mmCIF file of C-alpha atoms and ligand atoms in Angstrom:
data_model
loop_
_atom_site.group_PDB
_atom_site.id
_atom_site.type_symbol
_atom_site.label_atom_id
_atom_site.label_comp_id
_atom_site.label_asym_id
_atom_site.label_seq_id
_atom_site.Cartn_x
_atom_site.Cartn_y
_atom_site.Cartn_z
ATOM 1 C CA UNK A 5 -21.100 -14.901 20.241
ATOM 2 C CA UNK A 6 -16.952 -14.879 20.526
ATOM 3 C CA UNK A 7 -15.192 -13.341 23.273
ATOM 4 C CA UNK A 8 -13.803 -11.381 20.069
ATOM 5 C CA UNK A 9 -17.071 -10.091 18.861
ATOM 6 C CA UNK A 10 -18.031 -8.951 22.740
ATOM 7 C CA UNK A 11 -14.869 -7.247 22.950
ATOM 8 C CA UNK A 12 -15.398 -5.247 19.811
ATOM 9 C CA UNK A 13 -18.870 -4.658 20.732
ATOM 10 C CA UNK A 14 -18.247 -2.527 23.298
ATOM 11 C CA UNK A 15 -14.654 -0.973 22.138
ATOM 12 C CA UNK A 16 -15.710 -0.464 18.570
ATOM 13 C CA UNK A 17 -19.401 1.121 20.238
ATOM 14 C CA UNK A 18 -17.480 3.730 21.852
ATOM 15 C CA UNK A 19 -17.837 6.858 20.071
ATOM 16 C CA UNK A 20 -14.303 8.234 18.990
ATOM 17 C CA UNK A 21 -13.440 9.854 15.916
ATOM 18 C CA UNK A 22 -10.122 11.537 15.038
ATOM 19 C CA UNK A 23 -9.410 13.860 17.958
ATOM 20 C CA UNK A 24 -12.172 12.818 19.716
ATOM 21 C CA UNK A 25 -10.804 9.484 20.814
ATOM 22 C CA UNK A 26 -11.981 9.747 25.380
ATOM 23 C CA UNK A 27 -14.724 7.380 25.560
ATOM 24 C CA UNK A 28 -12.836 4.847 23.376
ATOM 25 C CA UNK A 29 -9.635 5.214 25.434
ATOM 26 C CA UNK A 30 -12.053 5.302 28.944
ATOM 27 C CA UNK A 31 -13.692 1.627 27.308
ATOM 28 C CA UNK A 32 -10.658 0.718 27.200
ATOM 29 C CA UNK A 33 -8.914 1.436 30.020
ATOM 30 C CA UNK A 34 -11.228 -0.198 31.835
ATOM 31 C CA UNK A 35 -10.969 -3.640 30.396
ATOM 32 C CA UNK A 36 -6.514 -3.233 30.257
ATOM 33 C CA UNK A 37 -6.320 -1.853 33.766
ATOM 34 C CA UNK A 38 -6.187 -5.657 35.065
ATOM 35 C CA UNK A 39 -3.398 -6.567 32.907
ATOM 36 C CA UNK A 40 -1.300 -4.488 33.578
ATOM 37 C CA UNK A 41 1.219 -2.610 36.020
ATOM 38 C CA UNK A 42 0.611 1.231 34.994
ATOM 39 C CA UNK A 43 -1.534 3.226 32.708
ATOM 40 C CA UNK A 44 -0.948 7.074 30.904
ATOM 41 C CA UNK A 45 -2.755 8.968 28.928
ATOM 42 C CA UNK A 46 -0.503 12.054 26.926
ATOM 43 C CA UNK A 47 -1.311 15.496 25.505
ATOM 44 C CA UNK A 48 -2.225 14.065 22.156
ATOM 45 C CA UNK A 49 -4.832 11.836 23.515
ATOM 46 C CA UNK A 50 -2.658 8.238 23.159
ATOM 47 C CA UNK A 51 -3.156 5.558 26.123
ATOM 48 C CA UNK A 52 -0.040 4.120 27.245
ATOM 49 C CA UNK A 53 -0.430 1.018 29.108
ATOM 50 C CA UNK A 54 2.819 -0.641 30.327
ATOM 51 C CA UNK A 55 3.888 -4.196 31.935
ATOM 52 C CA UNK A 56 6.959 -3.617 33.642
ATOM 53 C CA UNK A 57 10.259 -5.665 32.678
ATOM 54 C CA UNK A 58 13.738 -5.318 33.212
ATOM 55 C CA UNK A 59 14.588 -6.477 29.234
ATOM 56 C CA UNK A 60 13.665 -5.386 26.009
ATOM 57 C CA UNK A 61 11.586 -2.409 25.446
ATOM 58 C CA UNK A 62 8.513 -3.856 22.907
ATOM 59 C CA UNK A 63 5.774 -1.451 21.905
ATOM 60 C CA UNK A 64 2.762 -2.748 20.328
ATOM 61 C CA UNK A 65 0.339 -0.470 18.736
ATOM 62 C CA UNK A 66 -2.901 0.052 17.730
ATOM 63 C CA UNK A 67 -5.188 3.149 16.555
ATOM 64 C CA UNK A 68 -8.392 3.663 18.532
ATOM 65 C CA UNK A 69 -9.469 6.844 16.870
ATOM 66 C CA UNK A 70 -12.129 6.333 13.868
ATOM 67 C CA UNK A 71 -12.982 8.089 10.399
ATOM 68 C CA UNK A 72 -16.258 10.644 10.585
ATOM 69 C CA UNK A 73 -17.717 13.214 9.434
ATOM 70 C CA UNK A 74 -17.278 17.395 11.360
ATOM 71 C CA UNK A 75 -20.450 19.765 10.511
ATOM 72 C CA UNK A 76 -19.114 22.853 8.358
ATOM 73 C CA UNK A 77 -22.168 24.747 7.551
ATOM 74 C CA UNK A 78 -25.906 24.683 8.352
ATOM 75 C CA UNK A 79 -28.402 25.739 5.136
ATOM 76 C CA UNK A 80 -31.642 27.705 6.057
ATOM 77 C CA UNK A 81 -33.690 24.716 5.340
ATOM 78 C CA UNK A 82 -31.155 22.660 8.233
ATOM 79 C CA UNK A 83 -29.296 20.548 5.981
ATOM 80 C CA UNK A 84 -26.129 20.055 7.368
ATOM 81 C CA UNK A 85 -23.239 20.676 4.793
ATOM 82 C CA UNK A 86 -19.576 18.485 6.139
ATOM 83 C CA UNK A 87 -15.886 17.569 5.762
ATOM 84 C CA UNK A 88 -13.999 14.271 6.172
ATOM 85 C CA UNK A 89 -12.449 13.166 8.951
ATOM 86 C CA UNK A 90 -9.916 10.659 7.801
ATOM 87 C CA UNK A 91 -10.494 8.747 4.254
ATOM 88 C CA UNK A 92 -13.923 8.880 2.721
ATOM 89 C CA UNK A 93 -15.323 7.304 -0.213
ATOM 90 C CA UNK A 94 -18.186 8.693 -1.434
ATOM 91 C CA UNK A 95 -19.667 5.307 -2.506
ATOM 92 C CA UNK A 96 -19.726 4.340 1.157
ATOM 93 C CA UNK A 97 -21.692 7.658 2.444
ATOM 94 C CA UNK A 98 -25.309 7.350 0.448
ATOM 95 C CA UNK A 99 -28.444 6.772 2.605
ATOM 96 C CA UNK A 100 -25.967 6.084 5.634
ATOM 97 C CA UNK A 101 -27.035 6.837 9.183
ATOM 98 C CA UNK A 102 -24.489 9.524 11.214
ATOM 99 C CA UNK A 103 -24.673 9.879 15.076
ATOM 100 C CA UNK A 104 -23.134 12.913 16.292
ATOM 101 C CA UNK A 105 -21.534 12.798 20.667
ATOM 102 C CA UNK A 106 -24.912 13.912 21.811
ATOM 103 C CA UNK A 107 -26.642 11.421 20.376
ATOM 104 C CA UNK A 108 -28.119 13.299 17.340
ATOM 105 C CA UNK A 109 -28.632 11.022 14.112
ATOM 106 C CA UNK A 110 -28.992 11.887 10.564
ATOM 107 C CA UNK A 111 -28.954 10.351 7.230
ATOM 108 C CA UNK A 112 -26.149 11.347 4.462
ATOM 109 C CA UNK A 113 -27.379 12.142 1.377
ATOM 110 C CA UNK A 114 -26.607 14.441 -1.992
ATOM 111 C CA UNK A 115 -27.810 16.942 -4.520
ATOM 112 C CA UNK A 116 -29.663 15.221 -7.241
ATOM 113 C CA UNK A 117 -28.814 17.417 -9.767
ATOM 114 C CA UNK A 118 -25.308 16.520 -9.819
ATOM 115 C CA UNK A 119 -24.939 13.594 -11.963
ATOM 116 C CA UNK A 120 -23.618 10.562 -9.741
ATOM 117 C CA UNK A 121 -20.233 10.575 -11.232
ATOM 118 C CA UNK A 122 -19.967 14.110 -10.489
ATOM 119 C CA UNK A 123 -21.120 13.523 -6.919
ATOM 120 C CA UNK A 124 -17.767 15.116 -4.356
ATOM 121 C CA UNK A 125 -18.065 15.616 -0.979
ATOM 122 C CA UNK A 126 -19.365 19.477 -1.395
ATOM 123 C CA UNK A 127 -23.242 18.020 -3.266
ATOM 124 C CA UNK A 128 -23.737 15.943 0.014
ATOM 125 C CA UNK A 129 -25.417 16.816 3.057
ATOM 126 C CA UNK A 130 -26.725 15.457 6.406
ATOM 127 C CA UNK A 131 -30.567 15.508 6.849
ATOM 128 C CA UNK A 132 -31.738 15.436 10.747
ATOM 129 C CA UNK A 133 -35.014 15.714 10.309
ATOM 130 C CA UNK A 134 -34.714 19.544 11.384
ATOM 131 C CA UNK A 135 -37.862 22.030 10.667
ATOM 132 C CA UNK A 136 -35.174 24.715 9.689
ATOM 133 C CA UNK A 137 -31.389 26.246 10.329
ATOM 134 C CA UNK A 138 -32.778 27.543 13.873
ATOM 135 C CA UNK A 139 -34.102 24.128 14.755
ATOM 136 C CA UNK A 140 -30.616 22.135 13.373
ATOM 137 C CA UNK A 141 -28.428 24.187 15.535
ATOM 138 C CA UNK A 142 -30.730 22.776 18.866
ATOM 139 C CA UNK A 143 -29.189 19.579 17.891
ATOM 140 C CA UNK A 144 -25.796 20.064 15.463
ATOM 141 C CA UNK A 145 -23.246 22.654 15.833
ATOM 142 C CA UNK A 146 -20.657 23.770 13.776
ATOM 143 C CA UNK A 147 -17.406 21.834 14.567
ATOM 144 C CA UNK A 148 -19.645 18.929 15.605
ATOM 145 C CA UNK A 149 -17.990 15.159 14.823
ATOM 146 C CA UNK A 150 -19.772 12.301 13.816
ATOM 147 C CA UNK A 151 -19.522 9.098 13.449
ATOM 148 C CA UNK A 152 -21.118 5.866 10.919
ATOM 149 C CA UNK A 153 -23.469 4.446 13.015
ATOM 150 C CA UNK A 154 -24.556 0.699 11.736
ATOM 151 C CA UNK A 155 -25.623 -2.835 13.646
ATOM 152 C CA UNK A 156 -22.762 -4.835 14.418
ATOM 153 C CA UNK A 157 -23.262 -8.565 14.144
ATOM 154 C CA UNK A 158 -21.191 -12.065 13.909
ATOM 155 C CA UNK A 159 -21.574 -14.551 11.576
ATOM 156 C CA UNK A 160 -20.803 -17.946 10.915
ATOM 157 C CA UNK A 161 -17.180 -16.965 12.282
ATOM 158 C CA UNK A 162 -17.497 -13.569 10.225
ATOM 159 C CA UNK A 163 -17.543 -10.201 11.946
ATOM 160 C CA UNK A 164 -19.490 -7.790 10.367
ATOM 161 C CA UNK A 165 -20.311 -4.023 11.067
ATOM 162 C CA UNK A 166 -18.516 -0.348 10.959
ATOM 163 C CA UNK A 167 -15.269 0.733 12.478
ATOM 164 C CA UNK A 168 -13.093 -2.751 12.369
ATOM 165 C CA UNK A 169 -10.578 -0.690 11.475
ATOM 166 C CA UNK A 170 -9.185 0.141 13.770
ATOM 167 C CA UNK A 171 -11.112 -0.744 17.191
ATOM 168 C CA UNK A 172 -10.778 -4.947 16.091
ATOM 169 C CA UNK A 173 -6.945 -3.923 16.442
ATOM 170 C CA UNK A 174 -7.336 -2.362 19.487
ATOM 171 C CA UNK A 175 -9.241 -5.741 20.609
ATOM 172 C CA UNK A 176 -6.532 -7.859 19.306
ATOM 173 C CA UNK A 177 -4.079 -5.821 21.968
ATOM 174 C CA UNK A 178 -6.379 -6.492 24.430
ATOM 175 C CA UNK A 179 -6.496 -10.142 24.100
ATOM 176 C CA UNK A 180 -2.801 -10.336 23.655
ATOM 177 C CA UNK A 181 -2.503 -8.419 27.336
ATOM 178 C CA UNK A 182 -4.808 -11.031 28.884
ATOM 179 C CA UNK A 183 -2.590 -13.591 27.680
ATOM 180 C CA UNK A 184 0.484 -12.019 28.731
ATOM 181 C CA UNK A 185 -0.399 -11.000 31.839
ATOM 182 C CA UNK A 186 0.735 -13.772 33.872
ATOM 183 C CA UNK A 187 3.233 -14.726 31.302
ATOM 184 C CA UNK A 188 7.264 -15.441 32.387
ATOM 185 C CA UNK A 189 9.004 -12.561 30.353
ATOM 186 C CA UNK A 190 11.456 -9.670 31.749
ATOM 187 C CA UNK A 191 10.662 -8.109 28.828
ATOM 188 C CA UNK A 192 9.445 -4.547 29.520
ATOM 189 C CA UNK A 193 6.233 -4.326 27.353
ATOM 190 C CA UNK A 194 4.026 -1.581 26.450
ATOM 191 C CA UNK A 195 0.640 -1.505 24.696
ATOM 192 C CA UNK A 196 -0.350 1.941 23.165
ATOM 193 C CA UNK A 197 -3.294 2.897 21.553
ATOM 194 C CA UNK A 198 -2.877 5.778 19.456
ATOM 195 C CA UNK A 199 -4.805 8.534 18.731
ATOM 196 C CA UNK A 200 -5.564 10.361 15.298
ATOM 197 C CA UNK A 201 -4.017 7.744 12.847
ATOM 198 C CA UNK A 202 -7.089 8.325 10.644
ATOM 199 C CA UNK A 203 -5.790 12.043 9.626
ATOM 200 C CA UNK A 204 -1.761 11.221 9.515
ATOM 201 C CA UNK A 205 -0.576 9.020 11.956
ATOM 202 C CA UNK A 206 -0.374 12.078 14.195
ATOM 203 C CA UNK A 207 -0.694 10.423 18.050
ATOM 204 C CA UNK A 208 2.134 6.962 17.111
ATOM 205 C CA UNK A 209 4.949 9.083 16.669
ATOM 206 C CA UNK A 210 4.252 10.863 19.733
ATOM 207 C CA UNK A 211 3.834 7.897 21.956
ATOM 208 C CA UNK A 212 6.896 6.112 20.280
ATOM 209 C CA UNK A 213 9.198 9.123 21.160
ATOM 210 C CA UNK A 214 8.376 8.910 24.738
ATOM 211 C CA UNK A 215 8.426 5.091 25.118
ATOM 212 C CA UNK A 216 11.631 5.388 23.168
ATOM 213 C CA UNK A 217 11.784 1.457 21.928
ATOM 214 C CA UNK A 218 13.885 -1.654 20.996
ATOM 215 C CA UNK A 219 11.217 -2.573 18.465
ATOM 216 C CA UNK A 220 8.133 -1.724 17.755
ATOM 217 C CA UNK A 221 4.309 -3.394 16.102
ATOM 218 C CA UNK A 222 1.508 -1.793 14.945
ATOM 219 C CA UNK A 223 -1.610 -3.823 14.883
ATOM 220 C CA UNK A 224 -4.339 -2.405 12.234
ATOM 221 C CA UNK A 225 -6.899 -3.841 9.585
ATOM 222 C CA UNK A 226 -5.938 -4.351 5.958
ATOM 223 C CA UNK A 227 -6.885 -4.864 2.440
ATOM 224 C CA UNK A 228 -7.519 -8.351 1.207
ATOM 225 C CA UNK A 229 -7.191 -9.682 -2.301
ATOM 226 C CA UNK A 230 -10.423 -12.222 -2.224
ATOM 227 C CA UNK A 231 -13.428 -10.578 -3.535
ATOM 228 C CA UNK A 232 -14.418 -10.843 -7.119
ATOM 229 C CA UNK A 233 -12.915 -8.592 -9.931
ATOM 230 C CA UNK A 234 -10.645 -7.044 -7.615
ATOM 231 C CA UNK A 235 -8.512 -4.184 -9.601
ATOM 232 C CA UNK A 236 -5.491 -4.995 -7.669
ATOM 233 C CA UNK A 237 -4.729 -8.687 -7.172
ATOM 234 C CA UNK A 238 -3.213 -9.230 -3.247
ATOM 235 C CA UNK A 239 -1.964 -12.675 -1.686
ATOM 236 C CA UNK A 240 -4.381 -11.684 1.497
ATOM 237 C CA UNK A 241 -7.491 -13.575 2.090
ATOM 238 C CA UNK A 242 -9.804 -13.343 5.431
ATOM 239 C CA UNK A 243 -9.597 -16.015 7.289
ATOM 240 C CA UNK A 244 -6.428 -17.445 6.082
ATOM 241 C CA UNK A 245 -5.003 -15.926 9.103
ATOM 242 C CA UNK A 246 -2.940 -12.755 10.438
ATOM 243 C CA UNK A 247 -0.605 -10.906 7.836
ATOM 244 C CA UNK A 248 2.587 -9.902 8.397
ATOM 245 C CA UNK A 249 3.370 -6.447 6.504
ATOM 246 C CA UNK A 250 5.812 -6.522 4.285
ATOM 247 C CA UNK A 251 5.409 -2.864 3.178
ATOM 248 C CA UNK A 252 2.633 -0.249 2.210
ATOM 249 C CA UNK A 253 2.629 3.106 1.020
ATOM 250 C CA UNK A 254 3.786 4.420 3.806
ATOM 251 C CA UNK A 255 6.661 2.039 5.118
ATOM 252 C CA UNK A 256 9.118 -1.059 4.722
ATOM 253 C CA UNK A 257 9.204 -3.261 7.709
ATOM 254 C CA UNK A 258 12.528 -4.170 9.254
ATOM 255 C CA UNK A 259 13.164 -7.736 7.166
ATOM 256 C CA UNK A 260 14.259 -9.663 10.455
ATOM 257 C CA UNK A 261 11.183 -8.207 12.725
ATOM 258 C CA UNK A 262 9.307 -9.867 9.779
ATOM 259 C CA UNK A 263 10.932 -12.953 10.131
ATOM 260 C CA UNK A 264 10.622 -12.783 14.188
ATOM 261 C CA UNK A 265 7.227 -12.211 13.558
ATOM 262 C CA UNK A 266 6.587 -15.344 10.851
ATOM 263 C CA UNK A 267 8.526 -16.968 13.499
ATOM 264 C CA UNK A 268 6.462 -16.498 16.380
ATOM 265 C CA UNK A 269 3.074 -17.898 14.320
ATOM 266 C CA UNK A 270 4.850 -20.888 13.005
ATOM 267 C CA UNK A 271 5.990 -21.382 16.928
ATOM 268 C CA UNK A 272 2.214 -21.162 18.112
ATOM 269 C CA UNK A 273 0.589 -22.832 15.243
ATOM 270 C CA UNK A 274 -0.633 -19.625 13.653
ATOM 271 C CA UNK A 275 -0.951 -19.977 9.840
ATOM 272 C CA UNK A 276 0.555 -16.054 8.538
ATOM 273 C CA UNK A 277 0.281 -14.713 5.028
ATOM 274 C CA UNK A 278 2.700 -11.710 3.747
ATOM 275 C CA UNK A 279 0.994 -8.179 3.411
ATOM 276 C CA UNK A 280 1.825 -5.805 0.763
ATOM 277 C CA UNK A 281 -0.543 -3.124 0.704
ATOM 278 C CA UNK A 282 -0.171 -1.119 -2.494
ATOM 279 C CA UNK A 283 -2.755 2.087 -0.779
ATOM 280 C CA UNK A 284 -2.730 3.613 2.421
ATOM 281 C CA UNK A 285 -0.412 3.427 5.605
ATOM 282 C CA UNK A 286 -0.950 2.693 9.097
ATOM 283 C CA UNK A 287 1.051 4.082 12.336
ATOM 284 C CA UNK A 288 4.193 1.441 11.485
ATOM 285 C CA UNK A 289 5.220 4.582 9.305
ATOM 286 C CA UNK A 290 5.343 6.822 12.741
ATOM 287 C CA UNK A 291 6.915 4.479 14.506
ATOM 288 C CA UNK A 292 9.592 4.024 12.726
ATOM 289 C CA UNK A 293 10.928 7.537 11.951
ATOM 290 C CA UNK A 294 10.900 8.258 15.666
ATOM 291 C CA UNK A 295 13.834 9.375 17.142
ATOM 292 C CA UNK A 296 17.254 7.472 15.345
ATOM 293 C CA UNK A 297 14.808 5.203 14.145
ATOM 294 C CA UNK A 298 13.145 2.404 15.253
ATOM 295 C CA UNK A 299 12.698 -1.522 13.758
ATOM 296 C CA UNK A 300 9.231 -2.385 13.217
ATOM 297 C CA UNK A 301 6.886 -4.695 11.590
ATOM 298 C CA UNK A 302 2.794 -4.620 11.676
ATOM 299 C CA UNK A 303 0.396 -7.154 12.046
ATOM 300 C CA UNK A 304 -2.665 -6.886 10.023
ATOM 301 C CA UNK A 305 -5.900 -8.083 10.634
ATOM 302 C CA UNK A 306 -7.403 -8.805 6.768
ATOM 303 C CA UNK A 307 -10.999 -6.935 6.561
ATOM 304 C CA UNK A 308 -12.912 -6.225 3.419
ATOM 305 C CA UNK A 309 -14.910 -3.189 2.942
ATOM 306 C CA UNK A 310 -12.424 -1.092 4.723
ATOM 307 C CA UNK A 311 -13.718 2.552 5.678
ATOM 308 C CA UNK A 312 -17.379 1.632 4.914
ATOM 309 C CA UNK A 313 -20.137 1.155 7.553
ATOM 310 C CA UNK A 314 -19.953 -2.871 6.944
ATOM 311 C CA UNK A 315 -16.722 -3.592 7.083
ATOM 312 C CA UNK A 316 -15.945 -7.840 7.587
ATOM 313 C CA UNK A 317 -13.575 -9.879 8.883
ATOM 314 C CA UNK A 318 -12.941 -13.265 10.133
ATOM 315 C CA UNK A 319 -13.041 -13.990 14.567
ATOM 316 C CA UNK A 320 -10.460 -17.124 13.837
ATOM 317 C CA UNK A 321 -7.648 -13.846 12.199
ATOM 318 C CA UNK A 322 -8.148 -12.109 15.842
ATOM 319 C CA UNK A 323 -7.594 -14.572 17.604
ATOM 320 C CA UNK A 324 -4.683 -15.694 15.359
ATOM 321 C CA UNK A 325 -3.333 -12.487 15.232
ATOM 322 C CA UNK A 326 -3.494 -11.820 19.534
ATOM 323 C CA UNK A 327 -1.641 -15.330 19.809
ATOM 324 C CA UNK A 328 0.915 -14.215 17.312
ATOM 325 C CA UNK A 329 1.839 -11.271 19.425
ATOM 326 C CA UNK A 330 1.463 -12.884 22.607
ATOM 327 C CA UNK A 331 4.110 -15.127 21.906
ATOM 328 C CA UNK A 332 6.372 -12.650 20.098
ATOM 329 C CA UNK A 333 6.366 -10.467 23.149
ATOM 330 C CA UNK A 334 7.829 -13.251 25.414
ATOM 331 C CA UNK A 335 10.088 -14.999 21.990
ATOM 332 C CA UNK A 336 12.159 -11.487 22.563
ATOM 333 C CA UNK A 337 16.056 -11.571 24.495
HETATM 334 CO CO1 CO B 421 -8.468 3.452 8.418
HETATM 335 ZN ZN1 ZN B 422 -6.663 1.729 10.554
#
């Protein structure tokens, strides 16, 4: 197994949906504490880890905080009725397994009078395996998170398994800080990793307004363009190697952090392809409208089956993608 997939084994294992992000942040904090020369945590839940410099101020981001599931409303027979936490697809939900904090599991599944069309969030349910409403609430209680729970394996250089997005970002941070940490650069950097991005990029902006930087990069999964009969054609494919966002729903990178960052992979041998992402946003949004304004850009780590239990993506983009950023900390005056 990679470094890579070890890393995300135990970050992306850490239970931590929107909100709920402590035992990712304490996994970790325990891995960046070596790297680095101080480490916060702020009201919203973000984890601010900082290498002191006397130049530029560089933030690089990345969203620990997952999608999920909270329990609404408990039936007589203990069916467990829900809402989204972050971007669902109903498609992805069927016959999944759900693991609530305390270690309670339970399968998702729906109303088969509904035709499957029909099927919204309100005809599914979450079956425990309870005898009856009394015997749920032992287990599941109302305001209860939880998360897709599904093995997580690697693959002939493929990663496989749920919650790449975002926790295989948070890894690619992590791997840039080990390679920065003994690097030669009075650049002053800082590494956050952001809470509730899933529900509105609600911990970034936060953490950007404190940190108050030069320029700052969010790191975060995205679409790709390589599967067949794809809707909407995109130039991304996995394993082809980190993108660079040009824009998504949600923002317009600054044009010359783009070219800084194109820069920095052609520099390190780092093949780059250009991201347009014509759904969704990612924390580049919230970093950007902070304060005057910040420049930013995003580095995206292409992943297929994004916001499913199985999402997939390719070790050699990681690595690709923590070498990038590495080198564009230090490229900086
Ligand atoms: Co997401
Ligand atoms: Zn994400």
């Amino acid at each position: 197994m990679s470094k890579v997939f070890d890393l995300w084994n135990e970050v992306g294992g850490a239970f931590g949906p929107s909100g709920r992000e402590d035992a990712v942040r304490e996994a970790i904090a325990a891995i960046a504490g070596e790297y680095i020369d101080d480490i916060t945590t702020d009201a919203l839940g973000n984890l601010i880890c900082r290498k002191k410099g006397s130049g530029k101020k560089l933030l690089f981001a990345a969203h620990m905080d997952s999608i999920g599931v909270v329990a609404t409303w408990i039936d007589d027979k203990g069916f467990i009725r829900f809402s989204q936490v972050g971007g669902l697809f109903k498609g992805d939900l069927i016959n999944i397994t759900v693991r609530f904090a305390n270690g309670t599991r339970g399968v998702i599944s729906y109303e088969e009078k509904t035709p499957f069309k029909d099927l919204t969030m309100d005809n599914l349910f979450i079956d425990i395996g309870a005898k009856d409403k009394a015997d749920a609430e032992q287990y599941v209680q109302i305001g209860d998170f939880a998360v897709f729970e599904a093995p997580r394996f690697e693959q002939n250089g493929v990663l496989c398994g749920p919650y790449l997005d975002n926790r295989i970002g948070c890894v690619t941070l992590l791997l840039a800080m080990e390679q920065l940490a003994e690097a030669e650069t009075e650049n002053d950097l800082y590494f956050v990793f952001t809470s509730q991005e899933e529900v509105g990029l609600r911990g970034a902006g936060a953490a950007a307004f404190s940190v108050e930087p030069d320029i700052a990069i969010a790191v975060d999964v995205t679409d790709t363009g390589d599967l067949p009969e794809r809707k909407t054609p995109m130039a991304v494919d996995m394993g082809k190697g980190p993108a660079v966002k040009v824009m998504d729903r949600s923002v317009i990178c600054t044009p010359a952090v783009c070219a800084a960052l194109e820069q920095a992979g052609a520099d390190c041998g780092v093949a780059t392809q250009r991201e347009i992402l014509q759904f969704g946003g990612t924390d580049t949004a919230a970093l950007q409208k902070t304060r005057a304004g910040v420049q930013v850009g995003a580095v995206s780590i292409p992943t297929r089956y994004i916001h499913s239990p199985s999402e997939m993506c390719a070790v050699s983009d990681v690595e690709g993608a923590a070498k990038l950023l590495a080198r564009f900390a230090v490229g900086q005056n």
